[in-house]
Short mmCIF file of C-alpha atoms in Angstrom, two decimals:
data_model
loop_
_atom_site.label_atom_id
_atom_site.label_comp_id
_atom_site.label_asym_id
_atom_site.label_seq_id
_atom_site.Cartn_x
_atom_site.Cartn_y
_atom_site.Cartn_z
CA UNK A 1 22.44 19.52 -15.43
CA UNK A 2 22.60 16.53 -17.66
CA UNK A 3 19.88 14.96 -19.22
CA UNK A 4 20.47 10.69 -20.66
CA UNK A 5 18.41 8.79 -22.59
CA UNK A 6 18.61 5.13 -23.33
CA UNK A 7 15.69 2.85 -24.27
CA UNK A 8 13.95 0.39 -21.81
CA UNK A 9 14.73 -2.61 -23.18
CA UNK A 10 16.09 -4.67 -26.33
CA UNK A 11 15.60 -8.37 -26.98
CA UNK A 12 18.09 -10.09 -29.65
CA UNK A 13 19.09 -13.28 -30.57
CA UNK A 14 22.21 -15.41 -29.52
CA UNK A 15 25.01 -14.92 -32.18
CA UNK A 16 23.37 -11.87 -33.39
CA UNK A 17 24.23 -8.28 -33.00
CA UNK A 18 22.43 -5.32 -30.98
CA UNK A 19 23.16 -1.43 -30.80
CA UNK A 20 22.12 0.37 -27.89
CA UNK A 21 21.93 3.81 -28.54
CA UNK A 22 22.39 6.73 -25.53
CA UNK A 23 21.63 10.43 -26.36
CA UNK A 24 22.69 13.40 -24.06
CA UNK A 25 22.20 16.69 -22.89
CA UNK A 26 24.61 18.10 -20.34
CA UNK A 27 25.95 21.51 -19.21
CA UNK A 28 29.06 20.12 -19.64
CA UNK A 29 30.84 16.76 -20.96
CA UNK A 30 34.11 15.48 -19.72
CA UNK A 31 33.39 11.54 -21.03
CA UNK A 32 30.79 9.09 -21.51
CA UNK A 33 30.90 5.28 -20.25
CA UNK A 34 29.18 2.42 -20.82
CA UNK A 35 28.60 -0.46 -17.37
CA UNK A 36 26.88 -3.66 -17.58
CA UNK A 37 24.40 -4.79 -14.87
CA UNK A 38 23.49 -8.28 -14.36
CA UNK A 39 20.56 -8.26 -11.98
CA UNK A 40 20.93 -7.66 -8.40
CA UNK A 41 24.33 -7.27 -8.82
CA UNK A 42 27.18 -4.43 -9.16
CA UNK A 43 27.80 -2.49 -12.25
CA UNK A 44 30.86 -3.07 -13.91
CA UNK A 45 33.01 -1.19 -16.35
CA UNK A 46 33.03 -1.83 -20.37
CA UNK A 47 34.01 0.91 -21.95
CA UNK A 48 35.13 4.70 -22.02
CA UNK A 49 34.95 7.57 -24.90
CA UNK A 50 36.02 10.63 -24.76
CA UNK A 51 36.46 11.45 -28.43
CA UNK A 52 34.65 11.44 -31.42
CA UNK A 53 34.88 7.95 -32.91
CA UNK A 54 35.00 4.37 -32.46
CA UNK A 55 36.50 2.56 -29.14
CA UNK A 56 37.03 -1.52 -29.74
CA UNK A 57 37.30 -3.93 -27.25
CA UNK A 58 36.33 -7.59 -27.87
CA UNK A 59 32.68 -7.99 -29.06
CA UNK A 60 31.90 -5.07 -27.57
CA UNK A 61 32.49 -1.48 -29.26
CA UNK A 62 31.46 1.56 -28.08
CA UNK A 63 30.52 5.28 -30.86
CA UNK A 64 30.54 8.65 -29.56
CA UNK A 65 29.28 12.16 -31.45
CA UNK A 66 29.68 14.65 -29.44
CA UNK A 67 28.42 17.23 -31.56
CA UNK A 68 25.19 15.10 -31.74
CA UNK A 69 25.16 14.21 -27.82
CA UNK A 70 25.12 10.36 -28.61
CA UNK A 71 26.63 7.38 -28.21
CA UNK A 72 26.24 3.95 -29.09
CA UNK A 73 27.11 0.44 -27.29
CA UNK A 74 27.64 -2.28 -30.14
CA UNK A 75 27.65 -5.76 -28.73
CA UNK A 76 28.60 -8.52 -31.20
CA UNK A 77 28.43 -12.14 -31.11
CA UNK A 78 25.86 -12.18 -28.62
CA UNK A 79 25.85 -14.95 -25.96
CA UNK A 80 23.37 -15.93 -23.32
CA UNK A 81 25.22 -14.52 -20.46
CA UNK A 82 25.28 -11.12 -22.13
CA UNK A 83 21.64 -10.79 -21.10
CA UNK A 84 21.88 -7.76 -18.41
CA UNK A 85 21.37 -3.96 -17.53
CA UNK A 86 23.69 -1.64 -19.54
CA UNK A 87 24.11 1.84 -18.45
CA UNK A 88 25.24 5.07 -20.35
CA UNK A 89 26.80 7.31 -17.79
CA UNK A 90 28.37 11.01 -18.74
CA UNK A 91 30.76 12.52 -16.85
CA UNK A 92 30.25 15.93 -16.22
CA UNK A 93 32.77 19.15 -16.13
CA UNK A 94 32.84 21.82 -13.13
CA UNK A 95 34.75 25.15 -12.11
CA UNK A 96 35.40 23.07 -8.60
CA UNK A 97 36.34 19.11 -9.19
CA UNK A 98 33.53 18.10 -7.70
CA UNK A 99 32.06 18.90 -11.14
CA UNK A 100 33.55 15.72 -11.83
CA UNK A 101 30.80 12.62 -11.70
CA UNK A 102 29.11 10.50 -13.27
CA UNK A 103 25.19 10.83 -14.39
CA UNK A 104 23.72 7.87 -15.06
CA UNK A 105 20.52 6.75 -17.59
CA UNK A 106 17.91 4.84 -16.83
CA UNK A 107 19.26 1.54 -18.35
CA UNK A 108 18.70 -0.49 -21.30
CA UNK A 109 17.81 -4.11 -20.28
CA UNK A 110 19.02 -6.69 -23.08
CA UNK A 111 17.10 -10.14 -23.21
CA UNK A 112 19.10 -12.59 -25.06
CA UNK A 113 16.76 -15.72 -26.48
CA UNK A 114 18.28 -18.87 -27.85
CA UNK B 1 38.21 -9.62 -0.28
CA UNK B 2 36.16 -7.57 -2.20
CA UNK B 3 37.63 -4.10 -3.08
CA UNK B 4 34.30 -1.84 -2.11
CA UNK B 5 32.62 -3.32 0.84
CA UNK B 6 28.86 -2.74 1.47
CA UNK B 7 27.30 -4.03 5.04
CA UNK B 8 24.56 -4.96 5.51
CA UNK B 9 23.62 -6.63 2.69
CA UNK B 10 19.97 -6.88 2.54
CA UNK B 11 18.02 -4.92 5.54
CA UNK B 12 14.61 -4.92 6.73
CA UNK B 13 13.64 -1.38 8.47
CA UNK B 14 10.35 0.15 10.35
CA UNK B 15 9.15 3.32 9.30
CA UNK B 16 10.29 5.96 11.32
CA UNK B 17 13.95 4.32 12.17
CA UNK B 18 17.32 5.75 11.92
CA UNK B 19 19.61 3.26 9.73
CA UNK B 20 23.15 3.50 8.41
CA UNK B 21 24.83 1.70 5.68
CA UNK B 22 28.25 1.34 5.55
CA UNK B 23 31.20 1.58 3.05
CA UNK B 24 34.78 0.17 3.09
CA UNK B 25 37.30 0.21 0.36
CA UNK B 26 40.99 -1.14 -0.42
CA UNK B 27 41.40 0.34 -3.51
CA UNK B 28 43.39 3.33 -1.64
CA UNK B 29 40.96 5.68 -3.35
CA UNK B 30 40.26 8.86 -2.48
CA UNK B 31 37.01 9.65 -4.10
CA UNK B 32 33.34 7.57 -2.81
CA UNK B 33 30.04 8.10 -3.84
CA UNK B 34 26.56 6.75 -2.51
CA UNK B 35 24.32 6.04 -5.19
CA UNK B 36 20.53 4.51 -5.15
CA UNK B 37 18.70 2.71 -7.93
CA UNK B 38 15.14 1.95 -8.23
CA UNK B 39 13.71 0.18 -11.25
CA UNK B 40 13.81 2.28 -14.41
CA UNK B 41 15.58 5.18 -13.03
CA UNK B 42 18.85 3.94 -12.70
CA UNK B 43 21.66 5.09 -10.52
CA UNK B 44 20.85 8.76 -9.03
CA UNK B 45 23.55 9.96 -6.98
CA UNK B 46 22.69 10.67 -3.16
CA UNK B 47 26.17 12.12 -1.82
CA UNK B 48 29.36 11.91 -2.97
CA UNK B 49 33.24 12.87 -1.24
CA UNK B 50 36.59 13.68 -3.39
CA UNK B 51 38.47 13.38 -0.18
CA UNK B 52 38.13 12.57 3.94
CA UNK B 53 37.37 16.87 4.36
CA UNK B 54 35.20 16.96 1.35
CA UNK B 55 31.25 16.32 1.29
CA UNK B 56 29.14 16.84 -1.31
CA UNK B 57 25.67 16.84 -2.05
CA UNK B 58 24.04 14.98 -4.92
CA UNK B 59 20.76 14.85 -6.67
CA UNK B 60 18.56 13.30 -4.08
CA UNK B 61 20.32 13.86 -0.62
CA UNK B 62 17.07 15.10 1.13
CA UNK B 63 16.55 12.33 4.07
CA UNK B 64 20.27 11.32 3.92
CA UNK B 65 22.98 12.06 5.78
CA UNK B 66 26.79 11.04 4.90
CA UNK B 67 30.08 10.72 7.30
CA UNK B 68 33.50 10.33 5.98
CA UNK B 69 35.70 8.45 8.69
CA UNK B 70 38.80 7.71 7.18
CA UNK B 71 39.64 7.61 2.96
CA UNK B 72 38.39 4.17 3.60
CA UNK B 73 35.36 4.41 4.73
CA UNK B 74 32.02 5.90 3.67
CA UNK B 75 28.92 5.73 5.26
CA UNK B 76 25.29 6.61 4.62
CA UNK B 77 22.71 7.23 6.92
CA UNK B 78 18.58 7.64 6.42
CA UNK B 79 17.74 9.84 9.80
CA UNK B 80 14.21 8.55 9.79
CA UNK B 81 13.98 5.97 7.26
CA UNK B 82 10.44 6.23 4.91
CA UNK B 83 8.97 3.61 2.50
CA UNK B 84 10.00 5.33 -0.27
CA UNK B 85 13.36 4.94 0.31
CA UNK B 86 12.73 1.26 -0.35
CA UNK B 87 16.12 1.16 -2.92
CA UNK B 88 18.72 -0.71 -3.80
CA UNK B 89 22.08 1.08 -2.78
CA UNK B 90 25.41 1.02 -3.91
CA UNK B 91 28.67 2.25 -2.71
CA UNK B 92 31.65 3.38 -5.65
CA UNK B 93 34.78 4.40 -5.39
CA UNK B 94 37.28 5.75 -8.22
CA UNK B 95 40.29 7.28 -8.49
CA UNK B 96 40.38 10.29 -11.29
CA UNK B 97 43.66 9.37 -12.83
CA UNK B 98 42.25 5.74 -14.02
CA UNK B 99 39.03 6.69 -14.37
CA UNK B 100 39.14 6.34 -18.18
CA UNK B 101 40.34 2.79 -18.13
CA UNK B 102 38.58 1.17 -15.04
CA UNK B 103 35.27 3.75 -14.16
CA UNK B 104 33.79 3.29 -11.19
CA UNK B 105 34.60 0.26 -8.81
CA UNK B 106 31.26 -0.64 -7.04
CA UNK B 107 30.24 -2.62 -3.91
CA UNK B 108 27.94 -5.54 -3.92
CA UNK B 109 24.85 -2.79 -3.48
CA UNK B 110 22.44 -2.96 0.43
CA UNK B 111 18.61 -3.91 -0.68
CA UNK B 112 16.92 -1.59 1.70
CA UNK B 113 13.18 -2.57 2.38
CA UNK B 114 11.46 0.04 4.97
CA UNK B 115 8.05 -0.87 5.82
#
Protein backbone atom coordinates (compact mmCIF):
# COMPACT_ATOMS: atom_id res chain seq x y z
CA UNK A 1 0.00 0.00 0.00
CA UNK A 2 1.24 3.52 -0.01
CA UNK A 3 1.42 5.66 2.77
CA UNK A 4 1.72 10.12 1.96
CA UNK A 5 2.34 12.64 4.15
CA UNK A 6 2.05 16.34 3.61
CA UNK A 7 1.40 18.97 6.31
CA UNK A 8 -2.05 20.65 6.95
CA UNK A 9 -1.40 23.88 6.13
CA UNK A 10 1.30 26.72 5.37
CA UNK A 11 0.72 30.46 5.46
CA UNK A 12 3.42 32.77 3.55
CA UNK A 13 3.67 36.02 2.37
CA UNK A 14 3.05 37.52 -1.20
CA UNK A 15 6.46 37.72 -3.09
CA UNK A 16 7.92 35.29 -0.74
CA UNK A 17 8.82 31.71 -1.14
CA UNK A 18 7.26 28.39 0.47
CA UNK A 19 8.40 24.60 0.30
CA UNK A 20 5.93 22.05 0.78
CA UNK A 21 7.43 19.00 1.66
CA UNK A 22 5.63 15.27 0.85
CA UNK A 23 7.19 12.07 2.34
CA UNK A 24 6.24 8.47 1.15
CA UNK A 25 5.95 5.01 1.80
CA UNK A 26 4.73 2.74 -0.97
CA UNK A 27 5.05 -0.92 -2.04
CA UNK A 28 5.98 0.34 -5.09
CA UNK A 29 6.79 3.83 -6.93
CA UNK A 30 6.28 4.45 -10.57
CA UNK A 31 6.16 8.64 -10.12
CA UNK A 32 5.14 11.27 -7.88
CA UNK A 33 2.96 14.50 -8.88
CA UNK A 34 2.17 17.48 -7.52
CA UNK A 35 -1.96 19.18 -8.32
CA UNK A 36 -3.17 22.39 -7.09
CA UNK A 37 -6.70 22.78 -5.62
CA UNK A 38 -8.42 25.99 -5.41
CA UNK A 39 -11.45 25.41 -3.25
CA UNK A 40 -14.44 23.71 -4.47
CA UNK A 41 -12.94 23.26 -7.54
CA UNK A 42 -10.98 20.50 -9.74
CA UNK A 43 -7.43 19.58 -9.22
CA UNK A 44 -5.16 20.46 -11.77
CA UNK A 45 -1.77 19.30 -12.89
CA UNK A 46 1.72 21.15 -11.93
CA UNK A 47 4.23 18.98 -12.04
CA UNK A 48 5.68 15.33 -12.52
CA UNK A 49 9.05 13.51 -11.16
CA UNK A 50 10.10 10.50 -11.77
CA UNK A 51 13.81 10.83 -11.08
CA UNK A 52 16.00 11.88 -8.56
CA UNK A 53 16.45 15.64 -8.90
CA UNK A 54 15.07 18.89 -9.67
CA UNK A 55 11.99 19.49 -12.25
CA UNK A 56 11.55 23.51 -13.19
CA UNK A 57 8.69 25.01 -14.47
CA UNK A 58 7.96 28.74 -13.93
CA UNK A 59 7.83 29.71 -10.19
CA UNK A 60 7.06 26.52 -9.41
CA UNK A 61 9.77 23.60 -8.99
CA UNK A 62 9.24 20.41 -7.87
CA UNK A 63 12.53 17.80 -5.68
CA UNK A 64 12.29 14.20 -5.55
CA UNK A 65 14.61 11.54 -3.33
CA UNK A 66 13.60 8.52 -3.88
CA UNK A 67 15.87 6.81 -1.73
CA UNK A 68 14.47 9.08 1.08
CA UNK A 69 10.64 8.71 -0.07
CA UNK A 70 10.28 12.61 -0.39
CA UNK A 71 9.53 15.23 -2.38
CA UNK A 72 9.26 18.78 -2.28
CA UNK A 73 6.90 21.50 -4.11
CA UNK A 74 8.90 24.93 -4.26
CA UNK A 75 6.65 27.79 -5.16
CA UNK A 76 8.42 31.12 -5.82
CA UNK A 77 7.28 34.54 -6.21
CA UNK A 78 4.22 33.96 -4.44
CA UNK A 79 1.02 35.77 -5.55
CA UNK A 80 -2.41 36.03 -4.03
CA UNK A 81 -4.07 33.69 -6.35
CA UNK A 82 -1.58 30.98 -5.46
CA UNK A 83 -3.51 30.57 -2.22
CA UNK A 84 -5.05 26.85 -2.72
CA UNK A 85 -4.95 23.00 -1.91
CA UNK A 86 -1.78 21.28 -3.24
CA UNK A 87 -1.68 17.61 -3.41
CA UNK A 88 1.30 15.07 -3.50
CA UNK A 89 0.06 12.05 -5.34
CA UNK A 90 2.42 8.74 -6.03
CA UNK A 91 1.83 6.58 -8.59
CA UNK A 92 2.06 3.18 -7.76
CA UNK A 93 3.62 -0.05 -9.71
CA UNK A 94 1.65 -3.52 -10.18
CA UNK A 95 2.22 -7.12 -11.78
CA UNK A 96 -1.37 -6.27 -13.65
CA UNK A 97 -1.65 -2.39 -14.97
CA UNK A 98 -4.14 -1.71 -12.84
CA UNK A 99 -1.22 -1.32 -10.40
CA UNK A 100 -1.02 1.82 -12.11
CA UNK A 101 -2.82 4.89 -9.98
CA UNK A 102 -2.49 7.49 -8.27
CA UNK A 103 -2.55 7.76 -4.18
CA UNK A 104 -3.20 10.87 -3.05
CA UNK A 105 -2.16 12.90 0.51
CA UNK A 106 -4.17 14.64 2.51
CA UNK A 107 -3.30 18.16 1.14
CA UNK A 108 -1.35 21.04 2.16
CA UNK A 109 -3.55 24.21 2.20
CA UNK A 110 -1.35 27.45 1.41
CA UNK A 111 -2.77 30.88 2.76
CA UNK A 112 -1.16 33.66 0.99
CA UNK A 113 -1.44 37.21 3.14
CA UNK A 114 -0.61 40.53 1.59
CA UNK B 1 -17.23 22.00 -23.38
CA UNK B 2 -15.52 20.78 -20.61
CA UNK B 3 -13.31 17.67 -21.27
CA UNK B 4 -14.56 15.42 -18.02
CA UNK B 5 -18.17 16.02 -17.42
CA UNK B 6 -19.71 15.50 -13.93
CA UNK B 7 -23.79 15.71 -13.58
CA UNK B 8 -25.30 16.62 -11.24
CA UNK B 9 -23.48 19.14 -9.84
CA UNK B 10 -24.50 19.64 -6.36
CA UNK B 11 -27.28 16.97 -5.01
CA UNK B 12 -29.38 16.81 -2.09
CA UNK B 13 -30.27 12.96 -1.10
CA UNK B 14 -32.55 11.13 1.75
CA UNK B 15 -31.06 8.52 3.64
CA UNK B 16 -31.83 5.32 2.42
CA UNK B 17 -31.96 6.40 -1.54
CA UNK B 18 -30.33 4.91 -4.47
CA UNK B 19 -28.34 7.81 -6.44
CA UNK B 20 -26.01 7.78 -9.42
CA UNK B 21 -23.52 10.23 -10.55
CA UNK B 22 -22.48 10.41 -13.83
CA UNK B 23 -19.25 10.78 -15.93
CA UNK B 24 -18.61 11.88 -19.56
CA UNK B 25 -15.35 12.53 -21.23
CA UNK B 26 -13.91 13.83 -24.74
CA UNK B 27 -10.55 13.36 -24.08
CA UNK B 28 -10.83 9.82 -26.04
CA UNK B 29 -9.34 8.27 -22.91
CA UNK B 30 -9.46 5.02 -22.01
CA UNK B 31 -8.73 4.97 -18.37
CA UNK B 32 -11.59 6.77 -15.53
CA UNK B 33 -11.49 6.79 -12.03
CA UNK B 34 -14.12 7.87 -9.27
CA UNK B 35 -12.54 9.51 -6.53
CA UNK B 36 -14.14 11.18 -3.15
CA UNK B 37 -12.65 13.86 -0.94
CA UNK B 38 -13.65 14.89 2.42
CA UNK B 39 -11.82 17.59 4.32
CA UNK B 40 -8.32 16.57 5.38
CA UNK B 41 -8.24 13.29 3.76
CA UNK B 42 -7.91 14.16 0.38
CA UNK B 43 -8.74 12.22 -2.71
CA UNK B 44 -9.31 8.33 -1.80
CA UNK B 45 -10.04 6.39 -4.73
CA UNK B 46 -13.59 4.59 -4.83
CA UNK B 47 -13.37 2.58 -8.29
CA UNK B 48 -11.42 2.95 -11.05
CA UNK B 49 -11.58 1.26 -15.07
CA UNK B 50 -8.38 0.96 -17.56
CA UNK B 51 -10.83 0.13 -20.25
CA UNK B 52 -14.92 -0.36 -21.15
CA UNK B 53 -14.34 -4.52 -19.90
CA UNK B 54 -12.21 -3.54 -17.02
CA UNK B 55 -13.52 -2.68 -13.33
CA UNK B 56 -11.63 -2.24 -10.55
CA UNK B 57 -12.00 -1.80 -7.05
CA UNK B 58 -10.38 0.96 -5.01
CA UNK B 59 -9.80 1.83 -1.44
CA UNK B 60 -13.25 2.62 -0.26
CA UNK B 61 -15.73 0.92 -2.78
CA UNK B 62 -17.95 -0.61 0.03
CA UNK B 63 -21.56 1.14 -0.67
CA UNK B 64 -20.59 1.93 -4.32
CA UNK B 65 -21.27 0.49 -7.29
CA UNK B 66 -19.62 1.49 -10.83
CA UNK B 67 -20.92 0.85 -14.65
CA UNK B 68 -18.80 1.42 -17.62
CA UNK B 69 -21.13 2.23 -20.71
CA UNK B 70 -19.03 3.21 -23.37
CA UNK B 71 -14.95 4.56 -23.06
CA UNK B 72 -16.88 7.71 -22.54
CA UNK B 73 -18.75 7.31 -19.93
CA UNK B 74 -18.36 6.42 -16.24
CA UNK B 75 -20.79 6.29 -13.74
CA UNK B 76 -21.04 5.87 -9.98
CA UNK B 77 -23.74 4.73 -8.05
CA UNK B 78 -24.41 4.75 -3.92
CA UNK B 79 -27.12 1.66 -3.70
CA UNK B 80 -28.54 3.10 -0.52
CA UNK B 81 -27.02 6.35 -0.01
CA UNK B 82 -25.86 7.04 4.02
CA UNK B 83 -24.83 10.37 5.67
CA UNK B 84 -21.51 9.53 5.70
CA UNK B 85 -21.14 9.52 2.28
CA UNK B 86 -21.76 13.25 2.51
CA UNK B 87 -18.43 13.94 -0.04
CA UNK B 88 -17.37 15.82 -2.56
CA UNK B 89 -16.79 13.61 -5.77
CA UNK B 90 -14.78 13.81 -8.65
CA UNK B 91 -14.56 12.07 -11.90
CA UNK B 92 -10.67 11.73 -13.78
CA UNK B 93 -9.68 10.49 -16.67
CA UNK B 94 -5.98 9.93 -18.11
CA UNK B 95 -4.40 8.39 -20.67
CA UNK B 96 -0.99 6.39 -19.56
CA UNK B 97 1.14 7.54 -22.41
CA UNK B 98 0.80 11.44 -21.29
CA UNK B 99 0.42 10.84 -17.98
CA UNK B 100 3.83 12.35 -17.12
CA UNK B 101 3.15 15.63 -18.81
CA UNK B 102 -0.64 16.32 -18.20
CA UNK B 103 -1.72 13.80 -14.90
CA UNK B 104 -5.00 13.40 -14.35
CA UNK B 105 -7.77 15.49 -16.21
CA UNK B 106 -10.64 15.99 -13.63
CA UNK B 107 -14.35 16.97 -13.79
CA UNK B 108 -15.85 19.88 -12.02
CA UNK B 109 -16.41 17.32 -8.80
CA UNK B 110 -20.74 16.43 -7.57
CA UNK B 111 -21.14 17.90 -3.77
CA UNK B 112 -23.17 15.06 -2.45
CA UNK B 113 -25.18 16.01 0.79
CA UNK B 114 -27.34 12.84 2.12
CA UNK B 115 -29.38 13.65 5.01
Amino acid sequence: GQNIDQPTEMTATEGAIVQINCTYQTSGFNGLFWYQQHAGEAPTFLSYNVLDGLEEKGRFSSFLSRSKGYSYLLLKELQMKDSASYLCAVRGIGIKAAGNKLTFGGGTRVLVKP
Amino acid sequence: DADVTQTPRNRITKTGKRIMLECSQTKGHDRMYWYRQDPGLGLRLIYYSFDVKDINKGEISDGYSVSRQAQAKFSLSLESAIPNQTALYFCATSDPYTEANYGYTFGSGTRLTVV
